[in-house]
CSV table of C-alpha atoms in Angstrom, one decimal:
chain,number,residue,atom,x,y,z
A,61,UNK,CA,-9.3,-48.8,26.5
A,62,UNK,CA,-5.6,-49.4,26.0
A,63,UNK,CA,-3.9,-46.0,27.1
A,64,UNK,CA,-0.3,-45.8,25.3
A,65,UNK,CA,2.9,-43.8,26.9
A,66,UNK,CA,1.4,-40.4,26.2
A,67,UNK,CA,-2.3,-40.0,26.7
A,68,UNK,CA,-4.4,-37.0,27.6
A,69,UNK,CA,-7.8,-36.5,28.6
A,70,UNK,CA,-9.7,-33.3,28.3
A,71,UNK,CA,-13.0,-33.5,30.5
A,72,UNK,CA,-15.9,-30.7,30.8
A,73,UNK,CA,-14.7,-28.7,27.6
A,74,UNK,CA,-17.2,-26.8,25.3
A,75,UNK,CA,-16.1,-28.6,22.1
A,76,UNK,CA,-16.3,-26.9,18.9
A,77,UNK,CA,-17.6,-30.5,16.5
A,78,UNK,CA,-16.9,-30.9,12.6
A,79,UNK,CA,-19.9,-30.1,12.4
A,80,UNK,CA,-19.7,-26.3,13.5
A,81,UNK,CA,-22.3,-28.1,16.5
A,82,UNK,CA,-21.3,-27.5,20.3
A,83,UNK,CA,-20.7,-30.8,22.6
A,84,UNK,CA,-20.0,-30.4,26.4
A,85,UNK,CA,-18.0,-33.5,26.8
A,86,UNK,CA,-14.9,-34.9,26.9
A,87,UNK,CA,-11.8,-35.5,24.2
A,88,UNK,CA,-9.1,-38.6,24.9
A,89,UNK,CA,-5.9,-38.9,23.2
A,90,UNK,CA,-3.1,-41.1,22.6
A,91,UNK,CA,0.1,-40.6,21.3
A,92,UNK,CA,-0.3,-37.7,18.4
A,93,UNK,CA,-4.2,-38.4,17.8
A,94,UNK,CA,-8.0,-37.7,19.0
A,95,UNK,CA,-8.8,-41.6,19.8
A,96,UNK,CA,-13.0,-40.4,21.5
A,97,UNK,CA,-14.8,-37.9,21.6
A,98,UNK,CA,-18.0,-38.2,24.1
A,99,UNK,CA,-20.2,-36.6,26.6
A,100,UNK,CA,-18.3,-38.0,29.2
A,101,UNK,CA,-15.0,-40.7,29.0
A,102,UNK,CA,-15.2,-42.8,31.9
A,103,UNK,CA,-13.0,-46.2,30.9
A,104,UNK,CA,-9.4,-43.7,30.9
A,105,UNK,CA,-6.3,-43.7,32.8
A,106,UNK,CA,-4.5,-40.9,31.2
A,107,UNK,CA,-1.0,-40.0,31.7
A,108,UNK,CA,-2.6,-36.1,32.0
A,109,UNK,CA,-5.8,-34.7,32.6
A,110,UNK,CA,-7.5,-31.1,32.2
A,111,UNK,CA,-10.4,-29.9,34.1
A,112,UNK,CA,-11.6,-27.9,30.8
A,113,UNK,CA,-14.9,-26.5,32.7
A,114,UNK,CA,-15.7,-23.1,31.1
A,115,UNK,CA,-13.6,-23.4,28.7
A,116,UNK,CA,-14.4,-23.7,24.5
A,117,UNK,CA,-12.2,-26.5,22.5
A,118,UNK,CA,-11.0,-26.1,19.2
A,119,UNK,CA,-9.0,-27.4,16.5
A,120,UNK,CA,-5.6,-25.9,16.1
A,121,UNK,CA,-5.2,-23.0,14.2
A,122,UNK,CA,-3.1,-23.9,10.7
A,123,UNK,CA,-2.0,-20.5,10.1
A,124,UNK,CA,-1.2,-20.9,5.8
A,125,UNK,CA,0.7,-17.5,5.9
A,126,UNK,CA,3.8,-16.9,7.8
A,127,UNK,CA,7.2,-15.3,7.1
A,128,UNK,CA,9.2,-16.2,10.2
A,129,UNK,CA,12.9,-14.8,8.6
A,130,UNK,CA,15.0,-17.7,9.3
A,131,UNK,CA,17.5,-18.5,7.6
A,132,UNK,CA,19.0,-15.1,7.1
A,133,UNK,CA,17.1,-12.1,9.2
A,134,UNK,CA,16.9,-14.2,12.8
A,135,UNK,CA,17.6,-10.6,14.4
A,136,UNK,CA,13.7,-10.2,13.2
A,137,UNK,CA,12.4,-13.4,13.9
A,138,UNK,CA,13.3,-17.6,14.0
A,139,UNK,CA,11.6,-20.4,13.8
A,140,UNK,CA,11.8,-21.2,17.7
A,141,UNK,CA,10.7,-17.3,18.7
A,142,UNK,CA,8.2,-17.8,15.8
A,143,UNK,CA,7.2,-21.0,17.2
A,144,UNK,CA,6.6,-19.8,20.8
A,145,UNK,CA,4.5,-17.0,19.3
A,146,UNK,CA,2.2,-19.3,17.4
A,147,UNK,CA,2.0,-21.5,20.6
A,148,UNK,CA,0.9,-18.6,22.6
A,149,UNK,CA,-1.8,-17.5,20.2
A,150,UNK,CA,-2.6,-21.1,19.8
A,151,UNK,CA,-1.4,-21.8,16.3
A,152,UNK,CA,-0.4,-25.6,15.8
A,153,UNK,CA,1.0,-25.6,12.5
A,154,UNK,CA,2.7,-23.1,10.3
A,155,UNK,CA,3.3,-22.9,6.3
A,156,UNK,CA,6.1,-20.7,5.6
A,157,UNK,CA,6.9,-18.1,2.7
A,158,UNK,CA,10.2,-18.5,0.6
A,159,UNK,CA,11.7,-15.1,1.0
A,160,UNK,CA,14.6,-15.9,3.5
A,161,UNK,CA,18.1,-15.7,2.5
A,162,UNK,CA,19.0,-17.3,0.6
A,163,UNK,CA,15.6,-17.5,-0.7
A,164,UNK,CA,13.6,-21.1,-0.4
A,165,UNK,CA,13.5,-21.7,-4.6
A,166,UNK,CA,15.9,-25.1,-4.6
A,167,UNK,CA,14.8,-28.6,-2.8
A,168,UNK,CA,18.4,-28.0,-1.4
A,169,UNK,CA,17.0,-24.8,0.7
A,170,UNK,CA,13.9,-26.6,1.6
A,171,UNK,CA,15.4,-29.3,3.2
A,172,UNK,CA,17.4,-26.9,5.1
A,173,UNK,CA,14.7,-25.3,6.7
A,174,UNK,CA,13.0,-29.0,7.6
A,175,UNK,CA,16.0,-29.4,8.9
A,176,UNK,CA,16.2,-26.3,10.9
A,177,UNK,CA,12.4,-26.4,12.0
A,178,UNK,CA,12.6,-30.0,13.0
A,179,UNK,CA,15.6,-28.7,15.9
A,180,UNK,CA,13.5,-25.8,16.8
A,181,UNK,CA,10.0,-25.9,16.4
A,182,UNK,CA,7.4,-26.3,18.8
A,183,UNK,CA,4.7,-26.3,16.7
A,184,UNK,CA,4.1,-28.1,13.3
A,185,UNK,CA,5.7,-26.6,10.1
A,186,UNK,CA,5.2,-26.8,6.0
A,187,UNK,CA,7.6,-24.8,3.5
A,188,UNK,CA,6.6,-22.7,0.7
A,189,UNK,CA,8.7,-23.4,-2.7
A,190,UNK,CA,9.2,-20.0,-4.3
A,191,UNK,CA,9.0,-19.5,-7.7
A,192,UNK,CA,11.2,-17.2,-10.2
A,193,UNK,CA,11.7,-16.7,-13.9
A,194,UNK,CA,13.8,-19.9,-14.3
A,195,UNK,CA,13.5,-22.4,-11.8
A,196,UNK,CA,11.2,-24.3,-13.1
A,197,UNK,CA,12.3,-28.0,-12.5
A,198,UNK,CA,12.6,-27.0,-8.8
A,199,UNK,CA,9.2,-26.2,-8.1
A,200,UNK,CA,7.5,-28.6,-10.0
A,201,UNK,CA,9.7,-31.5,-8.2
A,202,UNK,CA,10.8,-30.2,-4.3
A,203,UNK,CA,8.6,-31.8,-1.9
A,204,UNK,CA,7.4,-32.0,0.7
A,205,UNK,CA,5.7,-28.2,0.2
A,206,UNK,CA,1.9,-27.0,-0.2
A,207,UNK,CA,2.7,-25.3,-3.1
A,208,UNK,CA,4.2,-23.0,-5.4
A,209,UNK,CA,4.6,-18.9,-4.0
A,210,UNK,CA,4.6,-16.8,-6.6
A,211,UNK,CA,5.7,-12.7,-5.7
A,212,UNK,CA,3.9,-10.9,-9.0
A,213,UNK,CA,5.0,-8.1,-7.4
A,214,UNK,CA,6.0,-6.3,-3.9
A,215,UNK,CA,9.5,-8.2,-4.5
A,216,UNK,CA,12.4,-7.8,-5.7
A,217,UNK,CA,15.6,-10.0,-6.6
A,218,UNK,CA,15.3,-13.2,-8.1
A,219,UNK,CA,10.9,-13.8,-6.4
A,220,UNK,CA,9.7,-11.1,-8.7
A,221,UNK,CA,8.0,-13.3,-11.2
A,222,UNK,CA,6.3,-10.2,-13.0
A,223,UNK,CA,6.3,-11.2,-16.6
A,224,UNK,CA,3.5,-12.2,-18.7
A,225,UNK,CA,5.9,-15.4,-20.4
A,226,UNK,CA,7.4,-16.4,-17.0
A,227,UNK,CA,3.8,-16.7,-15.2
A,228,UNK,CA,2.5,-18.3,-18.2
A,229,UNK,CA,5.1,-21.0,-18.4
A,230,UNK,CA,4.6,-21.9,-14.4
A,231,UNK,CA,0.8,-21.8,-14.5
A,232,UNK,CA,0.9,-23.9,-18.1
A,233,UNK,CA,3.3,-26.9,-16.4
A,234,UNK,CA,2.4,-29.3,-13.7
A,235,UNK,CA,-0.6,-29.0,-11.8
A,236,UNK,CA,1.1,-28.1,-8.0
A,237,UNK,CA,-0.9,-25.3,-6.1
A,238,UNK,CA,0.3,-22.0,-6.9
A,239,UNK,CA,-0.2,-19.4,-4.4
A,240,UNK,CA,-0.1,-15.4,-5.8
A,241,UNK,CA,1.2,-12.9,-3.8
A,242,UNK,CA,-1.4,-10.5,-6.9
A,243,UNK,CA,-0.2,-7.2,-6.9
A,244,UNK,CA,1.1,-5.2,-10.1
A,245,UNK,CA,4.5,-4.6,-10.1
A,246,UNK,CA,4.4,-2.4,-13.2
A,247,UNK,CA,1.3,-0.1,-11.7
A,248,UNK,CA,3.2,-0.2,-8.3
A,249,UNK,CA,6.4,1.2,-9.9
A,250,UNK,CA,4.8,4.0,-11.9
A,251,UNK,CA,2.8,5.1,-8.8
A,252,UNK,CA,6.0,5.4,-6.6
A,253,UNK,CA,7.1,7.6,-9.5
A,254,UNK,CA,3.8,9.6,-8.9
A,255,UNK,CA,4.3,9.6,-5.2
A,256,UNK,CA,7.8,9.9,-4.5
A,257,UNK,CA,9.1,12.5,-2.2
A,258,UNK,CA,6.0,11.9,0.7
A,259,UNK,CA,7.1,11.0,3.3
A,260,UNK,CA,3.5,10.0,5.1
A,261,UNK,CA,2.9,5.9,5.4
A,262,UNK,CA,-0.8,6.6,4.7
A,263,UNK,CA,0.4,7.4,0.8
A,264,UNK,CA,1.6,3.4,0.7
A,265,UNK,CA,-2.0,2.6,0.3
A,266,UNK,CA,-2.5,4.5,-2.7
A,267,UNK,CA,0.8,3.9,-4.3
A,268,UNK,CA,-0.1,-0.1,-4.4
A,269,UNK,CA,-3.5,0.7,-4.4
A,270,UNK,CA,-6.9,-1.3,-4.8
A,271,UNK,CA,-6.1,-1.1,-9.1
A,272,UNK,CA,-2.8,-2.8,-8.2
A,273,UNK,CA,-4.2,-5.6,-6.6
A,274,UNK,CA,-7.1,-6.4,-9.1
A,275,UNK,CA,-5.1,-6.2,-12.0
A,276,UNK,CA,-2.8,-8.6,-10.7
A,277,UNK,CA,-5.8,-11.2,-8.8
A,278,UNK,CA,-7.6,-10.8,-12.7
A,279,UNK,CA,-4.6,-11.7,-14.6
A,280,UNK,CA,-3.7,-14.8,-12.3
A,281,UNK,CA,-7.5,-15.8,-12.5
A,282,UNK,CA,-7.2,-15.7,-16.3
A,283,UNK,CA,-3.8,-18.2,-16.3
A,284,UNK,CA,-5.6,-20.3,-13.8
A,285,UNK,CA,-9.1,-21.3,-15.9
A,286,UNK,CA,-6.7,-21.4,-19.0
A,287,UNK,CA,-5.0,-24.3,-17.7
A,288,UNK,CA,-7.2,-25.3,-15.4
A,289,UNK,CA,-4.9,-24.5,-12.5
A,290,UNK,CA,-5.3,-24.9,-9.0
A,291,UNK,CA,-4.9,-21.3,-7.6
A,292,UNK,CA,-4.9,-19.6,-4.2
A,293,UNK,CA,-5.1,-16.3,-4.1
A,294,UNK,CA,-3.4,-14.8,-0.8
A,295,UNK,CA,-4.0,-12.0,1.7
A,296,UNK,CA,-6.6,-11.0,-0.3
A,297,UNK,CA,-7.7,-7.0,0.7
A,298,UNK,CA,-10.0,-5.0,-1.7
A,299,UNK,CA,-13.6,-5.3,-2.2
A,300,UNK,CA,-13.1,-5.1,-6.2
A,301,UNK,CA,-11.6,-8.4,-5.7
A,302,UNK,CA,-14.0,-10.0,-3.6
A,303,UNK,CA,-16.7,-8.5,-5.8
A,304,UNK,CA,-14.8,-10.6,-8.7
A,305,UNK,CA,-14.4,-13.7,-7.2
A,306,UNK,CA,-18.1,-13.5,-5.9
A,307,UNK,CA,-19.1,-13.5,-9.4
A,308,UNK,CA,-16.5,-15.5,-11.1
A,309,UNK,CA,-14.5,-18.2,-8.9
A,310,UNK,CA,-13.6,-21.9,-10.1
A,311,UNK,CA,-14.4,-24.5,-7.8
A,312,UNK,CA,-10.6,-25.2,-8.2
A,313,UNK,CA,-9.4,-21.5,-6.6
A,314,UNK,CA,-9.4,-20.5,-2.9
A,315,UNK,CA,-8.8,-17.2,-1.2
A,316,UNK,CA,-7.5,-16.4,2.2
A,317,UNK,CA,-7.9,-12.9,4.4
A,318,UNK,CA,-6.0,-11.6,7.2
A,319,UNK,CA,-7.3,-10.4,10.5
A,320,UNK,CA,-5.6,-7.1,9.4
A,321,UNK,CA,-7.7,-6.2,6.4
A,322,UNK,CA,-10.9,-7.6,8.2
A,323,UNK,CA,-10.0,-4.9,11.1
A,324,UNK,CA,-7.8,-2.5,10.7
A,325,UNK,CA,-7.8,0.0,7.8
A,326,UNK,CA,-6.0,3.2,6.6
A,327,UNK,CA,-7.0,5.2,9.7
A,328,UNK,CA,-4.2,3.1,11.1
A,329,UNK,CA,-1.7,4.8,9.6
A,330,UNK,CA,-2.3,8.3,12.0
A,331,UNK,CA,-2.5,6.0,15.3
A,332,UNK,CA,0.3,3.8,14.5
A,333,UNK,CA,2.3,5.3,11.6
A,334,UNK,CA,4.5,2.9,9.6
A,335,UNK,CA,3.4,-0.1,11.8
A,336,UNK,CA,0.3,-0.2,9.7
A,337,UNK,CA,2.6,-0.6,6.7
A,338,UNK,CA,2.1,-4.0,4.8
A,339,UNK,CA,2.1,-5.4,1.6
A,340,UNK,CA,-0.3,-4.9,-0.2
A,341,UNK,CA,-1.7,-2.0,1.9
A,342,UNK,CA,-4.7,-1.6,4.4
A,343,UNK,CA,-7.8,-0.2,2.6
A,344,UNK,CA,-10.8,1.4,3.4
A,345,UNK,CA,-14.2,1.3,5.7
A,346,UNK,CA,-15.3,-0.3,2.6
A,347,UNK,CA,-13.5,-2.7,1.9
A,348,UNK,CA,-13.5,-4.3,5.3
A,349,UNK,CA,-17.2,-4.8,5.4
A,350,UNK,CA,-17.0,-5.7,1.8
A,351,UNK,CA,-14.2,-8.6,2.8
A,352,UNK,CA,-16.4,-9.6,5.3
A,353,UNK,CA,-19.1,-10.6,4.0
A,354,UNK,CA,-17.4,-12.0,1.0
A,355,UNK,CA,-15.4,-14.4,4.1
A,356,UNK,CA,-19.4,-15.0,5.7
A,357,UNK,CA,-20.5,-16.3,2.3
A,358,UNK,CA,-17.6,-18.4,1.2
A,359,UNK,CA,-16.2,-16.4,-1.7
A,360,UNK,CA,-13.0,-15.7,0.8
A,361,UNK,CA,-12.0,-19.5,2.0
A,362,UNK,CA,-9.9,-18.6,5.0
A,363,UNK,CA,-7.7,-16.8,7.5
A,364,UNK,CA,-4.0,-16.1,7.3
A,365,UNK,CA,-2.3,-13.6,9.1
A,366,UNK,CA,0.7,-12.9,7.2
A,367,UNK,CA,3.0,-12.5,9.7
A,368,UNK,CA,5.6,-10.5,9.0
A,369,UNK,CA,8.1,-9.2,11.6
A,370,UNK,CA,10.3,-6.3,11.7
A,371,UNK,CA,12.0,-4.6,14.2
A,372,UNK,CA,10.8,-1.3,16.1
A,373,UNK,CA,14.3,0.4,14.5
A,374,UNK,CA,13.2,-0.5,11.2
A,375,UNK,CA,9.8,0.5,11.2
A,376,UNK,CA,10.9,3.7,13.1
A,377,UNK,CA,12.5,4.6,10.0
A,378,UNK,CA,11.1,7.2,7.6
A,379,UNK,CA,8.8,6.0,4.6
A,380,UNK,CA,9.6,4.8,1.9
A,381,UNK,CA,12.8,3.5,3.5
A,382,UNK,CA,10.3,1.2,6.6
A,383,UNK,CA,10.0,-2.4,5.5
A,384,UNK,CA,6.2,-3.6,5.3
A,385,UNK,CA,5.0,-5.8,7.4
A,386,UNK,CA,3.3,-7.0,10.7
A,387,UNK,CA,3.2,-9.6,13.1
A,388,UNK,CA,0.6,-11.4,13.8
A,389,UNK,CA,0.4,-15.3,15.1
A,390,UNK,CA,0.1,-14.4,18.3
A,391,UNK,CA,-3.5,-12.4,18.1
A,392,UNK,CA,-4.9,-14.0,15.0
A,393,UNK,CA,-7.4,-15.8,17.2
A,394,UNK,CA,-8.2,-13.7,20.0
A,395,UNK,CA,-9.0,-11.1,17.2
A,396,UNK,CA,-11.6,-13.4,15.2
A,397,UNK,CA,-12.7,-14.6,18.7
A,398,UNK,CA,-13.5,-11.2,19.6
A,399,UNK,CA,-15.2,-10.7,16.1
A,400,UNK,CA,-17.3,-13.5,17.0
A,401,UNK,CA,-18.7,-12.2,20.8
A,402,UNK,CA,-19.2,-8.5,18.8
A,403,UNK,CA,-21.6,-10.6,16.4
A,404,UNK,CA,-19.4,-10.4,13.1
A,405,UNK,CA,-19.6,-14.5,13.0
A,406,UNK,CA,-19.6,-17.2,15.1
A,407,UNK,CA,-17.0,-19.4,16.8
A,408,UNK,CA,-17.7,-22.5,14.7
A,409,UNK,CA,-16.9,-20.0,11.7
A,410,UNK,CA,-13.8,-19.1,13.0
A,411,UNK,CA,-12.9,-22.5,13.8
A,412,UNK,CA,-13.6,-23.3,10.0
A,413,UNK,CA,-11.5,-20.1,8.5
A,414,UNK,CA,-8.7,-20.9,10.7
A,415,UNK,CA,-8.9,-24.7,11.0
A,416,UNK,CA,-10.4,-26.8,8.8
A,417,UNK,CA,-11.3,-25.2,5.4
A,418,UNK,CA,-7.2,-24.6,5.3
A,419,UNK,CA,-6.3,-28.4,6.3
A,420,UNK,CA,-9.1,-29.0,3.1
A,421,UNK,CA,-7.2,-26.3,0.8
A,422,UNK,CA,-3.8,-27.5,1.1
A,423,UNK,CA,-5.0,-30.9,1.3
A,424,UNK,CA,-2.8,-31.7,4.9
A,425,UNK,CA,-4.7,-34.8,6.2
A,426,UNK,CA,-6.0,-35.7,9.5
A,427,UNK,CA,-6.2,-31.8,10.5
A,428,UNK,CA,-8.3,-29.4,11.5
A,429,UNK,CA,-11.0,-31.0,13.5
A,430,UNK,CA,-12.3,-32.4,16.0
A,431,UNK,CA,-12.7,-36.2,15.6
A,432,UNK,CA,-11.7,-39.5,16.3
A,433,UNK,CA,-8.2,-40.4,14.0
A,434,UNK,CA,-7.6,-36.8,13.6
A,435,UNK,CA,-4.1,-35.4,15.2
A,436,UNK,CA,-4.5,-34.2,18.3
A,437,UNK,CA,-3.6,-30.3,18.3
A,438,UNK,CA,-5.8,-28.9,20.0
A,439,UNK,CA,-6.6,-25.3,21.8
A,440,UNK,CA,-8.7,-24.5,24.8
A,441,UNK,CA,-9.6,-20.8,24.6
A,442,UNK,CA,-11.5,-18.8,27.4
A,443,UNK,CA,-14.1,-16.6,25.7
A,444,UNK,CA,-15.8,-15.4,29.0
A,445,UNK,CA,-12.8,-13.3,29.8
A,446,UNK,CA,-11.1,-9.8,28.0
A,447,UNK,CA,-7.4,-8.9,28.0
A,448,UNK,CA,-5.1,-6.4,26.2
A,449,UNK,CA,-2.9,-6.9,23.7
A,450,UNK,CA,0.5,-5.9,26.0
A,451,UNK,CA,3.7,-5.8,24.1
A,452,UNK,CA,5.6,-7.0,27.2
A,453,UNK,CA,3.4,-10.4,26.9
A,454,UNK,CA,4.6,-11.2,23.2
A,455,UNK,CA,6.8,-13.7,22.1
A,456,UNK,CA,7.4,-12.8,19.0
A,457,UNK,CA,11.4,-11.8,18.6
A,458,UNK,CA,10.1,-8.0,17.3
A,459,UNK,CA,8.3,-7.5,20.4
A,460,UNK,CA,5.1,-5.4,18.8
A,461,UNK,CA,1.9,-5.8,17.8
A,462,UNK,CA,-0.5,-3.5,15.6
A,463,UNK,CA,-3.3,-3.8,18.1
A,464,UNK,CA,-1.4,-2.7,21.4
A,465,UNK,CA,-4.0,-1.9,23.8
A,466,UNK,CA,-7.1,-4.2,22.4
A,467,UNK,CA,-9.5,-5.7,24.8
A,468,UNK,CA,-9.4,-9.3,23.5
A,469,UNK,CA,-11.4,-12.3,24.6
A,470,UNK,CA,-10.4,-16.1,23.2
A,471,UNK,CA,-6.9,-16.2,24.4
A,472,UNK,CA,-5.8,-19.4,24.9
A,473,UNK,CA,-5.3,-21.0,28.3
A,474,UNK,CA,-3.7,-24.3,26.3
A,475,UNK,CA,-2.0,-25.2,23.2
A,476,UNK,CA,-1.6,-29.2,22.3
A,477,UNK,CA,0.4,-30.2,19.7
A,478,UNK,CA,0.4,-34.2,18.6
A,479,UNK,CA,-1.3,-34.6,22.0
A,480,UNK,CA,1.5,-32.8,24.5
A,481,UNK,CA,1.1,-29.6,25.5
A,482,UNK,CA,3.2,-26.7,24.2
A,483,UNK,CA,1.5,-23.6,26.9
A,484,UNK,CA,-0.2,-23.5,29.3
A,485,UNK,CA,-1.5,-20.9,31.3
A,486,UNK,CA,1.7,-18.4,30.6
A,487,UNK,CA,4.0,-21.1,30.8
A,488,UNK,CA,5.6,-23.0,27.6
A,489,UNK,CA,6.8,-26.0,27.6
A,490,UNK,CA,9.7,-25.5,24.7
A,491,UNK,CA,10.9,-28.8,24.7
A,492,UNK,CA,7.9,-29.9,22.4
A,493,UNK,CA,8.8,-30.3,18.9
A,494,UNK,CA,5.9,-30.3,16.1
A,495,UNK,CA,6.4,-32.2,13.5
A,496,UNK,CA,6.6,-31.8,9.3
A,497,UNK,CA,3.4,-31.4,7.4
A,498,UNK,CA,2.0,-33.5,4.4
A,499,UNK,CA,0.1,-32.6,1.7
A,500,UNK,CA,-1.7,-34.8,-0.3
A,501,UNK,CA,-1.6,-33.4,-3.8
């Protein structure tokens, strides 16, 4: 077999197929893509080789929910400490929110950040167009982007899109994905009415409570079957939406969940005060086992962690006045790992929810698995071993992480983008750059 410039040969590795199926074999690539997959790859002199023994492959993670600040708030986060972080927790490629500053609403703004990300990223990237009240022409043309972000509430400024004519008049033209952040903004503001004067985080999650979030998820779901609209609903957290989507969900919407709202709930907020704040808001007992079986059975499509930095003198703050948010790239797949070896799912599951059944939603081709002409990014992950969470370890510019202390299995070993590796073993290698994502819409 012809081995090009850059080649790479994975031997002995536990590989996670299409399939969900388990092969003990061997993974060649070549330049930026998976060229065999086998038992065993004799007929190969690669430019590297890992001894993979012990160790479980899987496809990249394509984490479909980040906020990684740049341009704008860098002294939270950029997109090269961003990108370290996501190579660390062994996140291949990004798609990025619009709320930067300037926000990312103008094909202007997301060329700047392709720009940005192509001098700075290790890992590959995809751009969020954000929608307002009148900027119509903007999302309906900018490109390349997965879609159309849509704040219907937890914004302010010129992302709140909150009323009834400006929804209707994005869902009604075009036929680009739009992605809801669904909370009520009206709701929200009359509960912070209610509420105001407490000064105790836990009260966040009743002030944008479950009713918030529903009412918002029901009234997107109405504008999308109206026009037949494909609709994503994100960081979905409440069993009352789950419960509707189980019972009424066009084959033309998706839904994501974060590793937050599978695992965490408000008995955070007397551990780790206002670093369990985040928009919207942990829930219940409840809703965590309701979310998870509503991810088991397909009503919830995928995994996103919403990653959302701020700094420790932010969130030190007294509520209201803490921002919400939470990093998260970094232990996204440890954390579902870890779900998998405490019997919550399995590790093809998590290799769908974080992998492939994204590449499928946001229609990103050759991603996501496993397989001969696919792009070869890649993660080898040791699941026979447990470490903490350490703060000290993290590469994320905030330097924090909501599960401090966790005993996490799945932490990967190596991270391959386009075939090269980005970490290894502790050590990145940051003159990799990822590359710009396509969507096929």
């Amino acid at each position: 077999m012809p081995i090009t410039a850059s080649s790479l040969l994975i031997r002995r590795a536990r590989i996670v197929l299409p399939t969900g199926e388990l092969l003990v074999g061997d993974v060649l690539t070549s330049d930026r893509t998976i060229v065999e997959v086998a038992p065993e790859i004799t007929k190969a002199t690669p430019t590297t080789e890992i001894d993979a023994e012990g160790l479980t492959l899987l496809p990249g993670v394509i984490d479909p929910q980040v906020h990684f600040r740049e341009p704008g708030l860098e002294y939270k986060e950029d997109l090269f400490t961003a990108s370290c972080a996501c190579a660390r927790g062994g996140v291949t490629s990004f798609l990025e929110m619009p709320n930067t500053r300037p926000p990312t609403i103008s094909q202007y703004a997301l060329d700047d950040k392709l720009q940005r990300a192509s001098q700075k990223s290790l890992v590959n990237y995809g751009f969020f167009i954000g929608a307002t009240a009148d900027n119509l022409p903007d999302i309906l043309l900018a490109k390349p982007t997965p879609g159309i972000k849509i704040f219907m509430g937890s914004m302010h400024g010129s992302l709140l899109v909150d009323q009834d004519a400006a929804l209707e008049a994005i869902f009604a033209k075009g036929s680009r994905l739009i992605a809801v952040h669904a909370e009520d903004q009206a709701r929200i503001k009359q509960r912070r009415e209610e509420f105001a004067g407490i000064h105790d985080p836990a009260i966040h999650s009743q002030i944008q409570d479950n009713q918030a979030a529903l009412l918002a998820t029901q009234q997107a779901l109405k504008l999308s079957k109206k026009y037949q609209r494909r609709l994503h609903i994100l960081h979905m957290s409440t069993a009352e939406e789950a419960e509707l989507l189980l019972q009424d969900k066009p084959t033309w919407v998706t839904a994501e969940v974060t590793p937050q709202h599978l695992l965490l709930n408000t008995d955070a907020y007397a551990k780790i005060g206002t670093r369990a704040q985040m928009n919207p808001p942990l829930r219940s007992h409840h809703d965590n086992e309701v979310l998870w079986q509503a991810l088991r059975d397909g009503t919830i499509d995928f995994i996103a962690t919403d990653h959302a930095p701020h700094t420790l003198e932010e969130k030190a703050q007294e509520y209201p006045k803490t921002p919400s948010g939470m990093p998260g790239v970094e232990t996204s797949l440890p954390l579902m790992l870890t779900a998998a070896a405490d019997g919550k799912c399995t590790v093809a599951q998590v290799a769908n929810w974080m992998s492939q059944a994204v590449a499928k939603a946001y229609s990103i081709p050759n991603k996501g698995a496993i397989a001969p002409g696919y792009d070869a990014d890649l993660v080898l992950v040791d699941l026979n071993t447990y470490h903490p969470v350490r703060p000290e370890e993290l590469l994320t510019k905030c330097g924090w992480s909501p599960f401090e202390g966790w005993n996490l299995t799945g932490w990967p070993v190596v991270t391959i983008v386009g075939g090269q590796i980005v970490y290894e073993k502790g050590k990145l290698h940051t003159e990799v750059r990822g590359q710009a994502l396509t969507f096929n819409q």
